[in-house]
Coordinates of C-alpha atoms in Angstrom, one line a residue:
X179 CA 0.0 0.0 0.0
X180 CA 1.3 3.4 -0.9
X181 CA 1.3 6.1 1.7
X182 CA 2.5 9.7 1.8
X183 CA 3.6 12.1 4.4
X184 CA 2.8 15.8 4.0
X185 CA 5.5 18.4 3.7
X186 CA 5.2 21.7 5.5
X187 CA 6.6 24.9 3.9
X188 CA 8.3 27.3 6.3
X189 CA 8.8 30.8 4.7
X190 CA 12.3 32.2 5.4
X191 CA 12.6 35.9 4.5
X192 CA 10.0 36.5 1.8
X193 CA 10.2 33.7 -0.8
X194 CA 12.8 31.4 0.8
X195 CA 11.8 28.1 2.3
X196 CA 12.8 25.2 4.5
X197 CA 10.8 21.9 4.6
X198 CA 10.1 19.8 7.6
X199 CA 8.3 16.5 8.2
X200 CA 6.7 15.0 11.3
X201 CA 8.4 11.7 12.0
X202 CA 9.4 9.4 14.9
X203 CA 12.7 8.5 16.5
X204 CA 12.4 5.6 18.9
X205 CA 8.6 6.2 19.1
X206 CA 9.2 9.9 20.0
X207 CA 7.3 12.3 17.7
X208 CA 9.8 14.9 16.3
X209 CA 10.2 17.3 13.5
X210 CA 13.0 16.8 11.0
X211 CA 14.3 19.1 8.3
X212 CA 14.5 17.4 4.9
X213 CA 17.9 18.4 3.5
X214 CA 19.1 16.7 0.3
X215 CA 22.2 18.9 0.5
X216 CA 23.3 17.2 3.7
X217 CA 25.5 14.2 2.9
X218 CA 24.6 12.6 6.2
X219 CA 21.5 12.6 8.4
X220 CA 22.0 14.0 11.9
X221 CA 20.3 14.3 15.2
X222 CA 20.4 17.1 17.7
X223 CA 23.2 16.7 20.2
X224 CA 21.1 18.3 22.9
X225 CA 18.2 15.8 22.5
X226 CA 19.9 12.5 21.9
X227 CA 19.6 11.4 25.6
X228 CA 15.8 11.7 25.5
X229 CA 15.4 10.2 22.0
X230 CA 17.8 7.3 22.5
X231 CA 17.2 6.6 26.2
X232 CA 20.9 6.2 26.9
X233 CA 23.7 8.3 28.2
X234 CA 25.3 10.5 25.5
X235 CA 28.7 9.1 24.7
X236 CA 30.2 10.6 21.6
X237 CA 32.7 8.0 20.6
X238 CA 34.4 10.1 17.9
X239 CA 34.7 13.7 17.0
X240 CA 34.4 14.3 13.2
X241 CA 34.3 17.2 10.8
X242 CA 31.0 17.4 9.0
X243 CA 31.4 17.7 5.2
X244 CA 28.5 20.0 4.7
X245 CA 28.3 23.2 2.7
X246 CA 31.0 25.8 3.2
X247 CA 31.9 25.6 6.9
X248 CA 33.2 22.8 9.1
X249 CA 30.6 21.8 11.8
X250 CA 31.6 20.3 15.1
X251 CA 30.1 16.9 15.0
X252 CA 30.2 13.6 16.9
X253 CA 29.4 10.0 16.3
X254 CA 27.4 7.9 18.8
X255 CA 27.3 4.2 18.2
X256 CA 23.8 2.7 18.8
X257 CA 23.2 -1.0 18.9
X258 CA 19.7 -0.2 17.6
X259 CA 17.7 2.9 16.8
X260 CA 14.4 3.3 15.1
X261 CA 14.2 6.2 12.7
X262 CA 11.2 6.9 10.4
X263 CA 9.8 3.4 10.4
X264 CA 13.2 1.7 9.9
X265 CA 15.0 -0.3 12.5
X266 CA 18.7 0.6 12.2
X267 CA 21.0 -1.9 13.8
X268 CA 24.7 -1.3 14.7
X269 CA 24.2 2.3 13.5
X270 CA 26.5 5.3 14.0
X271 CA 24.4 8.4 14.6
X272 CA 25.9 11.7 13.7
X273 CA 25.2 14.4 16.4
X274 CA 25.3 18.1 15.8
X275 CA 24.3 21.0 18.0
X276 CA 21.2 22.3 16.2
X277 CA 20.7 25.3 18.5
X278 CA 21.4 28.0 15.8
X279 CA 18.9 26.3 13.5
X280 CA 16.2 26.1 16.2
X281 CA 16.8 29.7 17.2
X282 CA 16.0 30.6 13.6
X283 CA 12.8 28.5 13.7
X284 CA 11.8 30.0 17.0
X285 CA 12.1 33.5 15.6
X286 CA 9.7 32.4 12.9
X287 CA 7.3 30.9 15.4
X288 CA 8.0 27.5 13.7
X289 CA 8.4 24.1 15.4
X290 CA 11.9 23.2 16.6
X291 CA 13.6 20.3 15.0
X292 CA 15.3 17.2 16.4
X293 CA 17.4 16.4 13.4
X294 CA 18.1 16.5 9.7
X295 CA 17.1 13.9 7.2
X296 CA 20.0 13.9 4.7
X297 CA 21.0 12.4 1.4
X298 CA 22.3 9.1 2.9
X299 CA 18.9 7.9 4.2
X300 CA 17.0 9.6 1.3
X301 CA 19.1 7.6 -1.1
X302 CA 19.2 4.3 0.8
X303 CA 15.4 4.2 1.2
X304 CA 14.5 5.6 -2.2
X305 CA 12.9 8.9 -1.1
X306 CA 10.6 10.8 -3.4
X307 CA 10.1 14.5 -2.6
X308 CA 7.0 15.9 -4.4
X309 CA 6.8 19.7 -4.1
X310 CA 3.4 19.8 -5.9
X311 CA 1.7 17.4 -3.5
X312 CA 3.9 18.4 -0.6
X313 CA 4.8 14.9 0.3
X314 CA 7.9 12.8 1.0
X315 CA 7.6 9.1 0.3
X316 CA 10.3 7.0 1.8
X317 CA 10.7 3.4 2.9
X318 CA 7.2 2.6 1.7
X319 CA 5.6 5.4 3.8
X320 CA 4.5 8.9 2.9
X321 CA 5.0 12.0 5.1
X322 CA 3.5 15.4 4.6
X323 CA 6.1 18.1 3.9
X324 CA 5.8 21.1 6.2
X325 CA 7.3 24.0 4.2
X326 CA 8.1 26.9 6.5
X327 CA 6.8 30.7 4.6
X328 CA 31.4 12.5 1.9
X329 CA 32.0 9.4 3.7
X330 CA 30.8 5.9 2.7
X331 CA 27.0 5.8 2.6
X332 CA 26.6 9.6 2.2
X333 CA 25.3 11.4 -0.9
X334 CA 24.9 14.7 -2.6
X335 CA 22.6 15.0 -5.6
X336 CA 23.7 17.0 -8.6
X337 CA 21.6 18.2 -11.5
X338 CA 22.2 20.0 -14.8
X339 CA 19.9 22.9 -15.8
X340 CA 20.5 25.6 -18.4
X341 CA 20.9 29.2 -17.2
X342 CA 20.3 31.7 -20.0
X343 CA 20.7 28.8 -22.4
X344 CA 24.1 27.9 -21.1
X345 CA 24.8 24.6 -19.3
X346 CA 25.1 24.8 -15.6
X347 CA 25.6 22.3 -12.7
X348 CA 23.7 22.6 -9.4
X349 CA 23.8 20.9 -6.0
X350 CA 20.2 19.9 -5.2
X351 CA 19.6 21.1 -1.6
X352 CA 16.2 20.9 0.0
X353 CA 17.9 22.3 3.1
X354 CA 18.5 25.6 1.3
X355 CA 15.7 28.1 1.7
X356 CA 16.8 30.0 -1.4
X357 CA 18.8 29.3 -4.6
X358 CA 22.4 30.7 -4.7
X359 CA 24.9 31.0 -7.4
X360 CA 28.7 30.8 -7.1
X361 CA 30.0 34.3 -7.3
X362 CA 33.1 33.1 -9.2
X363 CA 31.1 31.2 -11.9
X364 CA 28.0 33.4 -12.3
X365 CA 29.8 35.8 -14.7
X366 CA 30.0 32.9 -17.2
X367 CA 26.2 32.6 -17.1
X368 CA 25.1 36.2 -16.9
X369 CA 27.1 39.4 -17.4
X370 CA 26.7 42.1 -14.7
X371 CA 28.5 45.1 -13.2
X372 CA 30.2 44.2 -9.9
X373 CA 29.4 47.7 -8.7
X374 CA 25.8 46.6 -8.6
X375 CA 26.5 44.0 -6.0
X376 CA 25.2 44.6 -2.4
X377 CA 25.8 42.7 0.8
X378 CA 23.0 40.5 1.9
X379 CA 22.9 39.1 5.5
X380 CA 19.5 37.3 5.3
X381 CA 19.5 33.6 6.3
X382 CA 18.9 32.2 2.9
X383 CA 21.2 29.3 1.9
X384 CA 20.5 26.7 4.5
X385 CA 21.7 24.9 7.5
X386 CA 25.4 24.6 6.7
X387 CA 26.2 28.1 5.4
X388 CA 23.9 30.4 7.2
X389 CA 26.8 32.5 8.5
X390 CA 28.6 32.9 5.2
X391 CA 28.6 36.3 3.5
X392 CA 26.1 36.6 0.7
X393 CA 25.9 39.2 -2.0
X394 CA 22.9 40.0 -4.2
X395 CA 22.2 41.7 -7.5
X396 CA 19.0 42.8 -9.2
X397 CA 18.6 41.5 -12.7
X398 CA 16.1 42.5 -15.3
X399 CA 15.8 39.0 -16.7
X400 CA 17.2 35.5 -16.0
X401 CA 16.2 32.2 -17.6
X402 CA 16.5 29.1 -15.5
X403 CA 15.5 25.9 -17.2
X404 CA 12.2 26.7 -18.8
X405 CA 11.4 29.4 -16.2
X406 CA 12.0 33.0 -17.1
X407 CA 12.3 35.4 -14.2
X408 CA 11.9 39.2 -14.5
X409 CA 13.2 41.9 -12.2
X410 CA 14.6 39.2 -9.9
X411 CA 17.1 39.3 -7.0
X412 CA 19.9 36.7 -7.4
X413 CA 22.0 35.6 -4.4
X414 CA 25.7 35.1 -4.9
X415 CA 28.1 33.2 -2.6
X416 CA 31.7 32.0 -2.7
X417 CA 31.3 28.2 -3.2
X418 CA 35.0 27.5 -3.6
X419 CA 35.1 25.3 -0.4
X420 CA 32.5 23.0 -1.9
X421 CA 34.2 23.0 -5.3
X422 CA 37.5 22.3 -3.7
X423 CA 36.0 19.2 -2.0
X424 CA 34.5 18.1 -5.3
X425 CA 37.9 18.5 -7.1
X426 CA 39.5 16.2 -4.6
X427 CA 36.8 13.6 -5.6
X428 CA 37.4 14.2 -9.3
X429 CA 34.0 15.8 -9.6
X430 CA 33.1 18.8 -11.7
X431 CA 32.5 22.1 -10.0
X432 CA 29.0 23.4 -9.3
X433 CA 27.6 26.7 -10.5
X434 CA 25.2 27.0 -7.6
X435 CA 22.8 25.4 -5.1
X436 CA 19.3 24.8 -6.2
X437 CA 17.1 25.6 -3.2
X438 CA 13.5 25.4 -2.1
X439 CA 12.3 28.7 -3.7
X440 CA 12.9 27.5 -7.3
X441 CA 12.1 23.9 -6.5
X442 CA 8.7 24.9 -5.3
X443 CA 8.1 27.3 -8.2
X444 CA 9.1 24.5 -10.6
X445 CA 6.8 22.0 -8.7
X446 CA 9.8 19.6 -8.6
X447 CA 9.6 15.9 -7.9
X448 CA 12.9 14.5 -6.5
X449 CA 13.0 10.7 -7.0
X450 CA 16.0 9.0 -5.3
X451 CA 15.0 5.6 -6.5
X452 CA 15.1 6.6 -10.2
X453 CA 17.8 9.3 -9.5
X454 CA 15.7 11.9 -11.3
X455 CA 14.5 15.5 -10.8
X456 CA 11.2 16.1 -12.6
X457 CA 10.0 19.6 -13.2
X458 CA 6.5 20.6 -14.3
X459 CA 5.8 20.8 -18.0

């Protein structure tokens, strides 16, 4: 039997979004951010005692390979933990202090989260994210999406979409509230005057790079895939840290991060089983 879980959209500064689901961890009802740009799923360091029913024992300190900045992270070995409807045996849980993210959600009067559902579990259990229906289907069960106004077993999803008719490569990141372009690569896609750039300190690009310096520019017209945008603001960010990591893995550089604002506008369907991104006709 097919079942779906709704997605909730959480607006972040005008037309940026994060998405959450209501899920369970060891029978505890929790909120999780769905973040395809996170290579590993994580739980909140501050809530693991209550969720797991054991003493917090971080067996190893690790450096999270997220977007832009290193995050202080820990591994906790669990003989067994139940996440979503899956019983995970002999599982290493990644723990991160999610206080900054929850402070952001509190400022928006949005529910706090207990963790992040990342690319590892989305890929392993063949997740399908449907922005049109606002659902996440994973491991045979569907969850509503609540959209607020590199180690073994971890994944990033890359997609190719034309920008102004020119080929471009994007990291698909459902944890990014807004789409951003690499400030170094964007001149190859669209000409602009650097004097028109302005600093932008809005929390726009997601969990891992919320403190990075953004710049923005107003453009009269920009074509993205089949979508043409007029008088639109484009966010620019130095993505050299990500592209350096990709170069070490012999992967091509990305031109930007495709976030929830455009994914929602394009009514995207992300299918981890088929490894496809489907956009509305």
